[in-house]
């Protein structure tokens, strides 16, 4: 049956009425606007830079930096290139972020579990910690840690001498470091052999236990391995008469302590601030994760005769971990990005060094791109690693 | 033949036309670019320090005052006959060049050292030097140090994004002295570290050391060491490639120096306007059209001196005998008195 009077809809308008075509067009339009805006901004930037005779290249990074950097894991001297200086900053950022992530996770877990404690005082203290720390801006906390806590430690010449060769002053914490003894090579070979034997023995014992239907040894095996290594070192020490490492004690000489190792107040303040701040958020994640595990689980564990600690370790936390992991990634990313506040308290992270390079060379655009790229790479790496972990801890079929 | 006559007539007409136009082209350059932008806006955007007493800081009444600040006011007075038509932007050392490059400010008058890399790579153009300085080091008296060479292994507080940071490194490296830098982004953080003994020494330009010493009572006892570690010619800067704007700023600064040399001051300018001295008449725009040629008004320097005073007056007001610093003129005196302040002729 046909409708004779109505003219057939024209091709174009009928196409426009199809939702798929319509949404496709809208998306194409949006993409075009984004691309156009980006192109306009880029060409504007290029034109302005060109007008002022500023080149857009990364070649300048080969030039010598000729400024000093306060601290860093990488070796660096003033005659090294801008590239090297920037890498020092990147490594410093990675160092403080990784340490911060580990410490914040430990502290956060303890506080989170404490919030659920049956002990009123523990519960209240943990609650007060979370509410206080979470609600004060991190930058303010960093200033407090740096200028009020660490800079107000006693000055150099009135250092607090702590037992074990530790010294505490407002230049940092000085402590004995361990240098390798001259014959460290033979020690290393011996250690590798002992460790290999210990691992092999542990593996064989566990394989037999599994075959006999008994649970494998976890902590016990690790303790046994450590014991074997310790025995070897002691025996070797007595036999050879020298230890594998020689301690290097800090000694006050001239304007500073010489020898030993040092944690600077800037690093300490940044690490403390990041750890304490992020731990408050992680504590809430842990609390929420534990509470999300069904009440039946802890009741069942109790019915089986597990103590509260055992129930937490073997039943509750493993299940809570599945819930905690995805939002935990966010906290790790936040911590890494928040480490850029180092700039406020004189720690040479990648932003601080990047800013110095911008000032010395004038190439702001390139350095901002490098800084953005570095954070992006670090964040993606953290997400990737934790997503792998997340996949492994998920329920099958979830 | 007719064609030839026609061409000759045409040439003659063209020649006549260009001669007629010639004086017009000579008198009154049309403001373009940055200069036009600033004039049309009716306000000067000026980047200053904001925290360094003597050069640029906020007084208790909330006014921006100081030597560098008065350079901004001098430029505003020349452009608008009103020294208040300035918007001040306090900038940290790392922010200042980006602020200029991005056009957030028109003029940077923030104790900035003129160096070759900043003039080329960083994309700035400099007006004449307004203050000759040099880097120094300050230590606490109880340290008992009298020269930089005794500072081996010392921790030194320094600000990032300054020439100071590089000079310090060069100076110590050349002499084979080791040091630990403590590098802050912020002047106040840096001083705080020195006061609390985080560092053994604090370094910046010698005028800055003096200003710091006077500002913080805790440092009243600190010693500024004898050594001058570098040359620090401080100059106002504009963005690269705006030559008309740079010329205007430059000749306003030269005008301040020339006025001092000719003895034209805020007080006597009214009387000096009647002077028969040709140099004075040219400076104040009574003779000739130097102002218009720069794209300004002819009396641009008369305006500046009426509102802000000459170079010597600005100096004494903020750094010299009328200030807490009592800083002698030294290198910053006029060339005729043994200093380095010298303006090219106004001819």
XYZ file of C-alpha atoms in Angstrom:
745
model
C 0.000 0.000 0.000
C 1.269 3.380 -0.947
C 0.426 6.909 0.090
C -0.117 8.600 -3.234
C -0.384 12.222 -2.042
C 2.671 12.499 0.181
C 5.827 13.089 -1.766
C 8.627 10.714 -0.736
C 11.002 12.340 1.747
C 14.063 13.680 0.089
C 17.285 11.691 0.553
C 19.104 14.255 2.682
C 16.418 14.901 5.242
C 15.678 11.204 5.717
C 19.341 10.614 6.385
C 19.308 13.415 8.963
C 16.511 11.739 10.836
C 18.531 8.600 11.487
C 19.975 8.700 15.017
C 23.230 7.076 13.934
C 23.892 9.593 11.199
C 22.885 12.430 13.469
C 25.154 11.394 16.307
C 27.972 10.745 13.848
C 27.584 14.247 12.462
C 27.524 15.772 15.946
C 30.678 13.915 16.883
C 32.425 14.951 13.687
C 31.407 18.551 14.320
C 32.730 18.400 17.893
C 35.995 16.823 16.765
C 36.361 19.521 14.103
C 35.847 22.271 16.694
C 38.446 20.703 19.005
C 40.969 20.269 16.189
C 40.347 23.791 14.933
C 40.737 25.322 18.390
C 43.948 23.373 19.020
C 45.352 24.353 15.619
C 44.434 28.003 16.179
C 46.166 28.026 19.557
C 49.249 26.264 18.270
C 49.639 28.502 15.239
C 49.061 31.586 17.389
C 51.761 30.411 19.786
C 54.175 29.626 16.952
C 53.540 33.034 15.357
C 54.069 34.930 18.626
C 57.243 32.999 19.409
C 58.497 33.603 15.898
C 57.768 37.336 16.203
C 60.024 37.481 19.251
C 62.677 35.360 17.581
C 62.247 32.470 20.012
C 62.872 29.071 18.432
C 60.687 26.020 19.067
C 63.142 23.155 19.368
C 64.735 20.969 21.972
C 68.331 21.509 20.854
C 69.035 23.974 23.668
C 68.821 21.087 26.136
C 72.318 20.036 25.073
C 73.813 23.259 26.418
C 75.561 23.232 29.802
C 73.201 24.006 32.653
C 75.803 25.782 34.841
C 73.567 26.020 37.881
C 73.899 23.927 41.011
C 71.315 21.442 42.242
C 70.951 20.909 45.975
C 70.523 17.134 45.979
C 69.764 14.183 43.773
C 70.343 10.488 43.290
C 71.921 11.029 39.882
C 75.467 12.338 39.676
C 75.448 15.888 38.408
C 77.892 18.755 38.074
C 77.340 22.289 36.855
C 78.992 21.552 33.528
C 76.409 18.875 32.668
C 73.679 19.624 30.150
C 70.144 20.892 30.787
C 68.996 17.356 29.904
C 71.023 15.920 32.737
C 69.742 18.566 35.147
C 66.169 17.780 34.143
C 66.765 14.028 34.616
C 68.012 14.732 38.135
C 64.647 16.383 38.793
C 62.719 13.477 37.276
C 64.605 10.944 39.402
C 64.053 13.061 42.524
C 60.318 13.169 41.806
C 60.184 9.411 41.244
C 62.155 8.808 44.428
C 59.930 10.892 46.678
C 56.749 9.584 45.005
C 57.658 5.901 45.358
C 58.717 6.280 48.981
C 55.594 8.327 49.646
C 53.351 5.691 48.040
C 54.832 2.885 50.148
C 54.740 4.826 53.426
C 51.272 6.312 52.810
C 49.882 2.853 52.044
C 51.304 1.390 55.256
C 50.183 4.305 57.430
C 46.822 4.557 55.679
C 46.077 0.863 56.213
C 46.903 1.071 59.918
C 44.758 4.203 60.384
C 41.909 2.792 58.291
C 41.772 -0.417 60.300
C 42.098 1.610 63.525
C 38.978 3.571 62.619
C 37.065 0.302 62.909
C 38.705 -0.716 66.166
C 36.530 -1.761 69.096
C 38.785 0.373 71.302
C 37.121 3.781 71.665
C 40.358 5.743 72.015
C 42.063 4.195 68.995
C 38.919 4.732 66.948
C 38.549 8.365 67.996
C 42.205 9.217 67.451
C 42.163 7.683 63.977
C 38.959 9.586 63.166
C 40.448 12.864 64.370
C 43.586 12.255 62.285
C 41.610 11.657 59.106
C 39.282 14.614 59.573
C 42.081 17.057 60.437
C 44.558 16.060 57.794
C 42.036 15.630 54.992
C 40.600 19.110 55.490
C 43.768 21.209 55.503
C 45.345 22.023 52.110
C 48.513 20.092 51.388
C 50.491 23.242 50.578
C 49.751 24.621 54.050
C 50.788 21.339 55.618
C 54.050 21.342 53.666
C 54.855 24.857 54.897
C 54.138 23.738 58.450
C 56.386 20.700 58.113
C 59.187 22.658 56.498
C 59.295 26.050 58.198
C 57.770 25.166 61.570
C 59.037 21.645 62.156
C 62.193 20.893 60.183
C 63.739 24.383 60.019
C 63.191 24.785 63.765
C 65.305 21.797 64.638
C 68.496 22.859 66.415
C 71.118 24.542 64.215
C 74.192 22.698 63.003
C 76.483 23.414 65.922
C 73.845 22.419 68.462
C 72.916 19.174 66.714
C 71.023 16.597 68.705
C 73.285 13.575 68.914
C 71.153 10.442 68.878
C 72.410 6.957 69.736
C 73.995 5.000 66.891
C 75.837 7.914 65.284
C 72.642 9.786 64.279
C 72.597 13.585 64.321
C 69.516 15.716 64.013
C 69.643 19.410 63.061
C 67.973 21.829 60.657
C 70.347 20.783 57.885
C 68.753 17.345 58.032
C 69.212 13.958 59.594
C 72.795 12.686 59.396
C 73.354 8.990 59.929
C 76.114 6.429 59.385
C 76.084 4.951 55.916
C 77.427 1.590 54.904
C 80.319 1.605 52.501
C 81.402 -1.632 50.818
C 84.602 -3.216 52.065
C 87.447 -3.649 49.533
C 86.761 -7.389 49.133
C 83.011 -6.917 48.587
C 83.205 -8.897 45.329
C 83.915 -12.255 46.995
C 81.279 -11.539 49.627
C 78.717 -10.914 46.899
C 79.520 -14.210 45.138
C 79.184 -16.081 48.441
C 75.883 -14.385 49.192
C 74.436 -15.199 45.789
C 75.363 -18.880 46.217
C 73.837 -19.078 49.723
C 70.685 -17.293 48.595
C 70.329 -19.631 45.612
C 70.643 -22.690 47.881
C 68.104 -21.249 50.327
C 65.612 -20.543 47.519
C 66.064 -24.014 46.049
C 65.618 -25.668 49.453
C 62.493 -23.641 50.186
C 60.997 -24.468 46.813
C 61.596 -28.226 47.239
C 60.163 -28.267 50.776
C 57.057 -26.442 49.637
C 56.595 -28.726 46.641
C 56.675 -31.746 48.921
C 54.245 -30.160 51.375
C 51.792 -29.345 48.589
C 52.123 -32.896 47.274
C 51.274 -34.187 50.764
C 48.244 -31.901 50.884
C 49.607 -29.564 53.541
C 49.664 -25.741 53.171
C 52.952 -24.310 51.837
C 55.253 -22.460 54.219
C 55.196 -18.705 53.615
C 56.747 -16.556 56.325
C 58.593 -19.488 57.851
C 60.433 -20.171 54.626
C 61.433 -16.511 54.281
C 62.672 -16.470 57.879
C 64.673 -19.626 57.233
C 66.283 -18.036 54.165
C 67.254 -14.929 56.100
C 68.674 -17.097 58.884
C 70.831 -18.936 56.353
C 72.185 -15.642 54.970
C 72.830 -14.310 58.474
C 74.641 -17.497 59.445
C 76.799 -17.257 56.332
C 77.748 -13.634 57.022
C 78.600 -14.367 60.659
C 80.632 -17.418 59.747
C 82.471 -15.496 57.032
C 83.090 -12.568 59.328
C 84.676 -14.828 61.940
C 86.680 -16.740 59.320
C 88.010 -13.746 57.323
C 88.078 -11.251 60.175
C 86.479 -8.396 58.203
C 82.851 -7.453 57.583
C 81.405 -7.107 54.059
C 80.433 -3.473 54.713
C 82.196 -0.729 56.614
C 80.133 1.906 58.370
C 80.923 5.549 57.548
C 80.097 7.853 60.458
C 79.105 11.519 60.007
C 81.555 13.919 61.655
C 81.114 17.666 62.080
C 83.897 19.325 60.117
C 83.930 22.989 59.118
C 80.500 24.091 57.944
C 78.890 20.689 57.656
C 78.904 17.079 58.577
C 81.304 15.079 56.412
C 80.869 11.375 55.806
C 77.791 9.288 56.446
C 74.520 9.910 54.690
C 71.987 12.684 55.038
C 68.292 13.243 54.498
C 67.776 16.943 53.785
C 65.028 18.840 55.640
C 63.445 19.695 52.274
C 63.150 16.029 51.299
C 62.040 15.021 54.787
C 59.364 17.730 54.897
C 58.038 16.821 51.451
C 57.971 13.094 52.162
C 56.345 13.573 55.571
C 53.747 15.976 54.181
C 52.830 13.770 51.202
C 52.716 10.598 53.316
C 50.550 12.016 56.069
C 48.176 13.777 53.687
C 47.666 10.839 51.337
C 47.463 8.345 54.219
C 44.310 10.102 55.443
C 42.603 9.423 52.101
C 43.912 5.869 51.921
C 42.622 5.268 55.470
C 39.126 6.156 54.296
C 39.436 3.796 51.334
C 40.589 0.989 53.609
C 37.770 1.653 56.066
C 35.178 1.711 53.290
C 36.675 -1.431 51.743
C 36.607 -3.365 55.001
C 33.070 -2.248 55.758
C 31.961 -3.281 52.292
C 32.904 -6.898 52.980
C 29.713 -8.626 54.125
C 29.199 -8.952 57.873
C 28.612 -12.673 57.316
C 32.263 -13.048 56.349
C 33.609 -11.942 59.744
C 30.892 -13.889 61.545
C 31.784 -17.003 59.595
C 35.466 -16.446 60.369
C 34.654 -16.108 64.065
C 32.514 -19.251 63.921
C 35.508 -21.097 62.469
C 37.485 -20.078 65.518
C 39.750 -17.482 63.867
C 40.884 -14.647 66.076
C 40.005 -11.105 65.033
C 43.537 -10.540 63.717
C 43.479 -13.792 61.738
C 40.033 -12.998 60.355
C 41.265 -9.595 59.233
C 44.399 -10.973 57.583
C 42.996 -14.091 55.935
C 39.348 -13.258 55.293
C 38.489 -9.573 55.365
C 41.506 -7.743 53.907
C 41.936 -9.970 50.836
C 38.332 -9.291 49.890
C 38.519 -5.630 50.816
C 41.593 -5.288 48.590
C 39.450 -5.880 45.486
C 37.281 -2.935 46.434
C 40.136 -0.705 47.537
C 42.476 -1.146 44.582
C 40.753 0.907 41.855
C 40.310 4.085 43.949
C 43.763 3.524 45.434
C 45.261 4.107 41.994
C 43.794 7.619 42.124
C 45.479 8.309 45.436
C 48.824 7.126 44.101
C 48.432 9.383 41.076
C 47.463 12.289 43.331
C 50.514 11.760 45.490
C 52.808 11.728 42.480
C 51.301 14.898 41.067
C 51.177 16.610 44.480
C 54.926 16.096 44.785
C 55.204 19.095 42.431
C 54.426 21.264 45.463
C 58.081 20.607 46.325
C 58.698 23.856 44.504
C 57.361 25.738 47.550
C 59.826 24.217 49.999
C 63.048 24.249 47.991
C 63.217 20.556 47.088
C 64.637 20.167 43.570
C 61.892 18.093 41.951
C 61.284 18.138 38.216
C 59.071 21.242 38.330
C 61.592 23.209 40.384
C 64.453 22.312 38.054
C 62.218 22.802 35.016
C 61.414 26.315 36.246
C 65.093 27.079 36.690
C 65.810 25.901 33.149
C 62.952 28.047 31.820
C 64.551 31.034 33.488
C 68.071 30.368 32.376
C 67.203 29.460 28.795
C 63.882 31.230 28.207
C 62.324 28.199 26.505
C 59.123 28.040 28.516
C 56.985 26.143 26.021
C 59.421 23.264 25.546
C 59.967 22.815 29.275
C 56.244 22.853 30.057
C 55.789 20.160 27.407
C 58.603 18.128 29.003
C 57.159 18.537 32.498
C 53.690 17.533 31.322
C 55.104 14.566 29.435
C 57.051 13.392 32.481
C 54.009 13.443 34.766
C 51.893 11.778 32.106
C 54.432 8.973 31.700
C 54.707 8.440 35.458
C 50.931 8.440 35.936
C 50.353 6.025 33.072
C 53.045 3.700 34.432
C 51.439 3.659 37.890
C 47.956 3.065 36.409
C 49.272 0.271 34.220
C 51.027 -1.560 37.060
C 48.086 -1.304 39.419
C 45.607 -2.318 36.733
C 47.638 -5.496 36.229
C 47.435 -6.124 39.983
C 43.731 -5.337 39.879
C 43.162 -7.954 37.174
C 44.903 -10.583 39.274
C 42.929 -9.889 42.450
C 39.494 -9.812 40.791
C 37.019 -12.617 41.327
C 37.001 -15.005 38.423
C 34.218 -14.003 36.082
C 33.818 -10.582 37.670
C 59.078 63.779 -27.807
C 55.709 64.338 -26.218
C 56.125 61.078 -24.357
C 59.495 62.178 -23.018
C 58.066 65.510 -21.849
C 55.258 63.654 -20.151
C 57.654 61.366 -18.267
C 59.772 64.347 -17.183
C 56.694 66.175 -15.944
C 55.612 63.102 -14.059
C 59.020 62.762 -12.427
C 58.963 66.404 -11.418
C 55.514 66.073 -9.945
C 56.583 62.976 -8.025
C 59.662 64.752 -6.685
C 57.573 67.760 -5.631
C 55.100 65.488 -3.937
C 57.689 63.637 -1.918
C 59.392 66.867 -0.821
C 56.026 68.165 0.308
C 55.479 64.991 2.292
C 58.929 64.990 3.808
C 58.337 67.219 6.846
C 55.184 65.282 7.634
C 57.134 62.064 7.736
C 59.759 63.717 9.919
C 57.370 65.193 12.479
C 55.204 62.991 14.612
C 55.782 59.306 14.189
C 52.486 57.464 14.351
C 52.478 55.172 17.424
C 52.297 51.536 16.405
C 52.552 48.146 18.045
C 53.015 48.024 21.791
C 53.268 51.803 22.191
C 49.923 52.271 20.447
C 48.389 49.496 22.532
C 49.522 51.077 25.809
C 48.469 54.599 24.780
C 45.030 53.414 23.701
C 44.579 51.409 26.895
C 45.364 54.498 28.957
C 47.183 52.446 31.580
C 50.652 50.947 31.869
C 50.976 47.330 32.992
C 54.192 47.134 34.952
C 55.856 44.085 36.541
C 57.665 44.817 39.825
C 59.218 42.919 42.711
C 56.688 43.593 45.438
C 58.827 42.237 48.263
C 62.170 44.012 48.039
C 62.213 47.152 50.133
C 63.867 50.080 48.421
C 63.121 48.715 44.937
C 59.533 47.556 44.924
C 57.372 46.690 47.898
C 53.998 47.382 49.461
C 54.078 50.099 52.139
C 51.767 49.907 55.198
C 49.194 52.034 53.370
C 49.027 49.471 50.567
C 50.863 51.554 47.970
C 53.536 50.069 45.793
C 56.717 52.079 46.429
C 60.397 51.897 45.556
C 63.041 52.767 43.029
C 61.877 50.312 40.354
C 58.279 51.312 41.003
C 59.140 54.957 40.309
C 60.582 53.963 36.923
C 57.116 52.589 36.077
C 55.520 55.788 37.379
C 57.967 57.879 35.330
C 56.914 56.042 32.161
C 53.221 56.391 33.030
C 53.695 60.103 33.727
C 55.388 60.583 30.344
C 52.634 58.720 28.485
C 49.507 59.896 30.324
C 50.640 62.906 32.413
C 49.508 60.876 35.417
C 51.913 58.689 37.449
C 48.978 56.765 38.931
C 47.937 55.203 35.626
C 49.917 52.046 36.307
C 48.720 48.578 37.178
C 51.453 46.888 39.196
C 51.924 43.132 39.014
C 54.201 41.698 41.728
C 56.285 38.951 40.125
C 58.666 36.307 41.466
C 61.976 35.805 39.721
C 60.821 32.744 37.751
C 57.554 34.395 36.645
C 58.887 37.656 35.336
C 60.034 36.793 31.810
C 56.993 34.714 30.969
C 54.806 37.626 32.120
C 56.606 39.864 29.651
C 56.646 37.355 26.779
C 52.948 36.618 27.153
C 52.036 40.320 27.160
C 50.641 40.282 30.697
C 52.884 43.269 31.426
C 54.251 45.982 29.119
C 57.312 46.836 31.150
C 59.405 44.812 33.580
C 61.003 47.015 36.221
C 62.054 44.437 38.760
C 65.778 44.526 39.632
C 66.568 42.523 36.508
C 70.152 42.069 35.342
C 70.896 42.807 31.693
C 72.690 39.788 30.214
C 73.378 38.625 26.685
C 71.249 35.500 27.013
C 68.243 37.434 28.266
C 68.658 39.967 25.464
C 68.700 37.188 22.857
C 67.502 33.743 23.889
C 64.959 34.812 26.488
C 63.407 37.307 24.066
C 63.795 40.581 25.947
C 64.988 44.033 24.984
C 66.540 46.237 27.622
C 66.214 49.943 28.310
C 69.293 51.715 29.733
C 70.699 50.575 33.059
C 69.056 52.324 35.995
C 71.118 50.770 38.776
C 74.621 49.299 38.749
C 74.833 46.527 41.306
C 77.029 43.517 42.100
C 76.393 40.257 43.861
C 77.484 39.920 47.460
C 77.324 37.431 50.303
C 76.016 37.977 53.796
C 76.911 35.831 56.838
C 76.045 35.949 60.511
C 78.606 37.651 62.711
C 79.050 34.681 65.057
C 80.397 32.627 62.155
C 83.547 34.758 62.248
C 84.014 34.648 58.473
C 85.579 37.634 56.734
C 86.021 36.432 53.164
C 84.269 34.171 50.662
C 87.263 31.830 50.480
C 86.600 30.796 54.088
C 83.178 29.476 53.122
C 84.390 26.066 51.886
C 81.597 23.511 52.359
C 79.060 26.078 53.534
C 75.350 25.913 52.770
C 74.209 28.994 50.876
C 70.615 30.207 50.475
C 69.894 31.468 46.959
C 66.838 32.276 44.879
C 66.108 30.355 41.733
C 65.588 32.003 38.349
C 68.132 34.713 39.054
C 71.570 35.491 37.679
C 72.644 35.117 41.291
C 72.175 31.367 41.125
C 74.532 31.036 38.160
C 77.094 33.558 39.441
C 77.346 31.756 42.743
C 78.066 28.486 40.958
C 80.632 30.110 38.645
C 82.357 32.072 41.384
C 82.784 29.073 43.680
C 83.742 26.722 40.868
C 86.414 29.085 39.544
C 87.996 29.223 42.984
C 87.621 25.503 43.674
C 85.470 26.102 46.762
C 82.737 23.572 47.515
C 79.274 24.698 48.635
C 75.767 23.306 49.143
C 73.063 25.416 47.522
C 69.649 25.702 49.164
C 67.523 26.924 46.307
C 64.153 28.566 46.984
C 61.645 29.954 44.519
C 60.683 32.643 46.932
C 62.721 35.481 48.451
C 60.942 35.264 51.827
C 61.545 31.495 52.120
C 65.185 32.064 51.261
C 65.654 34.736 53.948
C 63.783 32.584 56.454
C 66.220 29.731 55.836
C 69.142 32.068 56.502
C 67.606 33.466 59.697
C 66.923 29.967 61.015
C 70.473 28.822 60.210
C 69.413 26.432 57.471
C 72.204 28.163 55.555
C 75.490 29.662 56.652
C 75.265 32.438 54.092
C 72.712 34.313 51.999
C 73.508 35.726 48.592
C 71.869 38.252 46.304
C 72.732 41.660 44.845
C 74.480 43.861 47.390
C 71.664 46.404 47.417
C 69.264 43.527 48.085
C 71.455 42.303 50.956
C 71.347 45.739 52.509
C 67.582 45.978 52.060
C 67.153 42.531 53.632
C 69.411 43.410 56.551
C 67.363 46.531 57.284
C 63.999 44.826 56.847
C 64.619 41.912 59.218
C 65.642 42.882 62.776
C 67.098 39.367 63.295
C 69.764 40.229 60.719
C 70.862 43.528 62.234
C 74.111 41.842 63.239
C 74.794 40.125 59.890
C 77.949 40.985 57.950
C 78.057 41.709 54.211
C 81.411 40.396 52.963
C 83.741 42.670 51.004
C 83.842 40.650 47.781
C 81.729 41.789 44.856
C 81.145 38.561 42.983
C 79.680 39.862 39.721
C 78.480 42.760 37.615
C 74.740 43.267 37.941
C 73.536 46.104 35.722
C 69.821 46.321 36.534
C 67.664 47.619 33.718
C 63.987 47.834 32.767
C 63.036 45.329 30.072
C 60.418 45.139 27.341
C 59.547 42.334 24.971
C 61.871 41.785 21.991
C 60.928 43.245 18.610
C 58.959 46.313 19.761
C 61.544 48.940 18.854
C 59.261 51.983 19.091
C 58.128 51.007 22.555
C 61.689 50.263 23.627
C 62.848 53.651 22.288
C 60.123 55.423 24.234
C 61.041 53.683 27.507
C 64.773 54.188 26.873
C 64.500 57.915 26.290
C 62.271 58.390 29.299
C 65.056 56.793 31.391
C 67.742 58.870 29.622
C 65.587 61.930 30.251
C 65.652 61.272 33.998
C 69.466 61.179 33.910
C 69.764 64.207 31.615
C 67.424 66.188 33.875
C 69.677 65.546 36.840
C 72.707 66.604 34.824
C 70.975 69.835 33.798
C 69.725 70.435 37.326
C 66.028 70.240 36.461
C 64.102 69.020 39.529
C 60.511 68.543 40.626
C 60.689 71.834 42.544
C 62.334 74.081 39.988
C 60.772 72.765 36.768
C 58.240 75.602 36.636
C 61.041 78.173 36.752
C 63.267 76.129 34.417
C 60.568 76.190 31.726
C 61.479 79.823 31.186
C 65.164 79.001 30.860
C 67.058 80.222 27.862
C 69.436 77.231 27.974
C 68.812 75.376 24.732
C 69.560 71.994 26.336
C 66.892 72.558 28.967
C 64.397 73.799 26.382
C 64.987 70.681 24.240
C 64.653 68.369 27.240
C 61.353 69.918 28.284
C 60.017 69.879 24.721
C 59.843 73.639 24.300
C 62.211 73.512 21.329
C 62.075 70.895 18.598
C 59.766 67.846 18.388
C 61.708 64.973 19.927
C 58.650 63.705 21.814
C 56.469 63.529 18.722
C 59.227 61.807 16.802
C 59.122 59.034 19.383
C 55.342 58.784 19.099
C 54.845 60.632 22.407
C 53.939 64.202 23.271
C 56.677 66.840 23.100
C 56.533 67.621 26.807
C 56.829 63.951 27.834
C 59.899 64.566 29.991
C 58.461 67.735 31.536
C 55.508 65.590 32.667
C 57.802 62.931 34.110
C 59.962 65.352 36.063
C 56.953 67.297 37.346
C 55.409 64.124 38.785
C 58.332 61.899 39.701
C 61.479 64.042 39.693
C 64.837 63.417 38.052
C 67.071 60.350 38.449
C 68.904 61.721 41.498
C 65.662 62.590 43.245
C 64.271 59.072 42.688
C 67.517 57.541 43.942
C 67.764 59.626 47.101
C 64.082 59.079 47.886
C 64.255 55.282 47.894
C 67.876 54.223 48.310
C 69.951 57.254 49.233
C 70.055 59.753 52.038
C 66.282 60.211 52.295
C 65.808 56.456 52.806
C 66.718 54.041 55.610
C 69.466 52.559 53.408
C 71.699 55.631 53.064
C 73.306 53.925 50.068
C 76.050 56.144 48.583
C 75.649 56.899 44.880
C 78.928 55.150 43.924
C 78.690 53.783 40.376
C 75.199 55.197 40.158
C 76.369 58.793 40.290
C 76.458 60.957 37.165
C 79.437 60.477 34.853
C 80.465 64.047 35.563
C 80.867 63.093 39.229
C 82.731 59.820 38.632
C 79.763 57.487 38.237
C 78.394 55.601 35.235
C 75.110 57.440 34.652
C 75.404 58.994 31.210
C 72.650 59.976 28.820
C 73.308 60.423 25.070
C 72.644 63.965 23.864
C 69.126 65.257 23.301
C 69.726 66.615 19.815
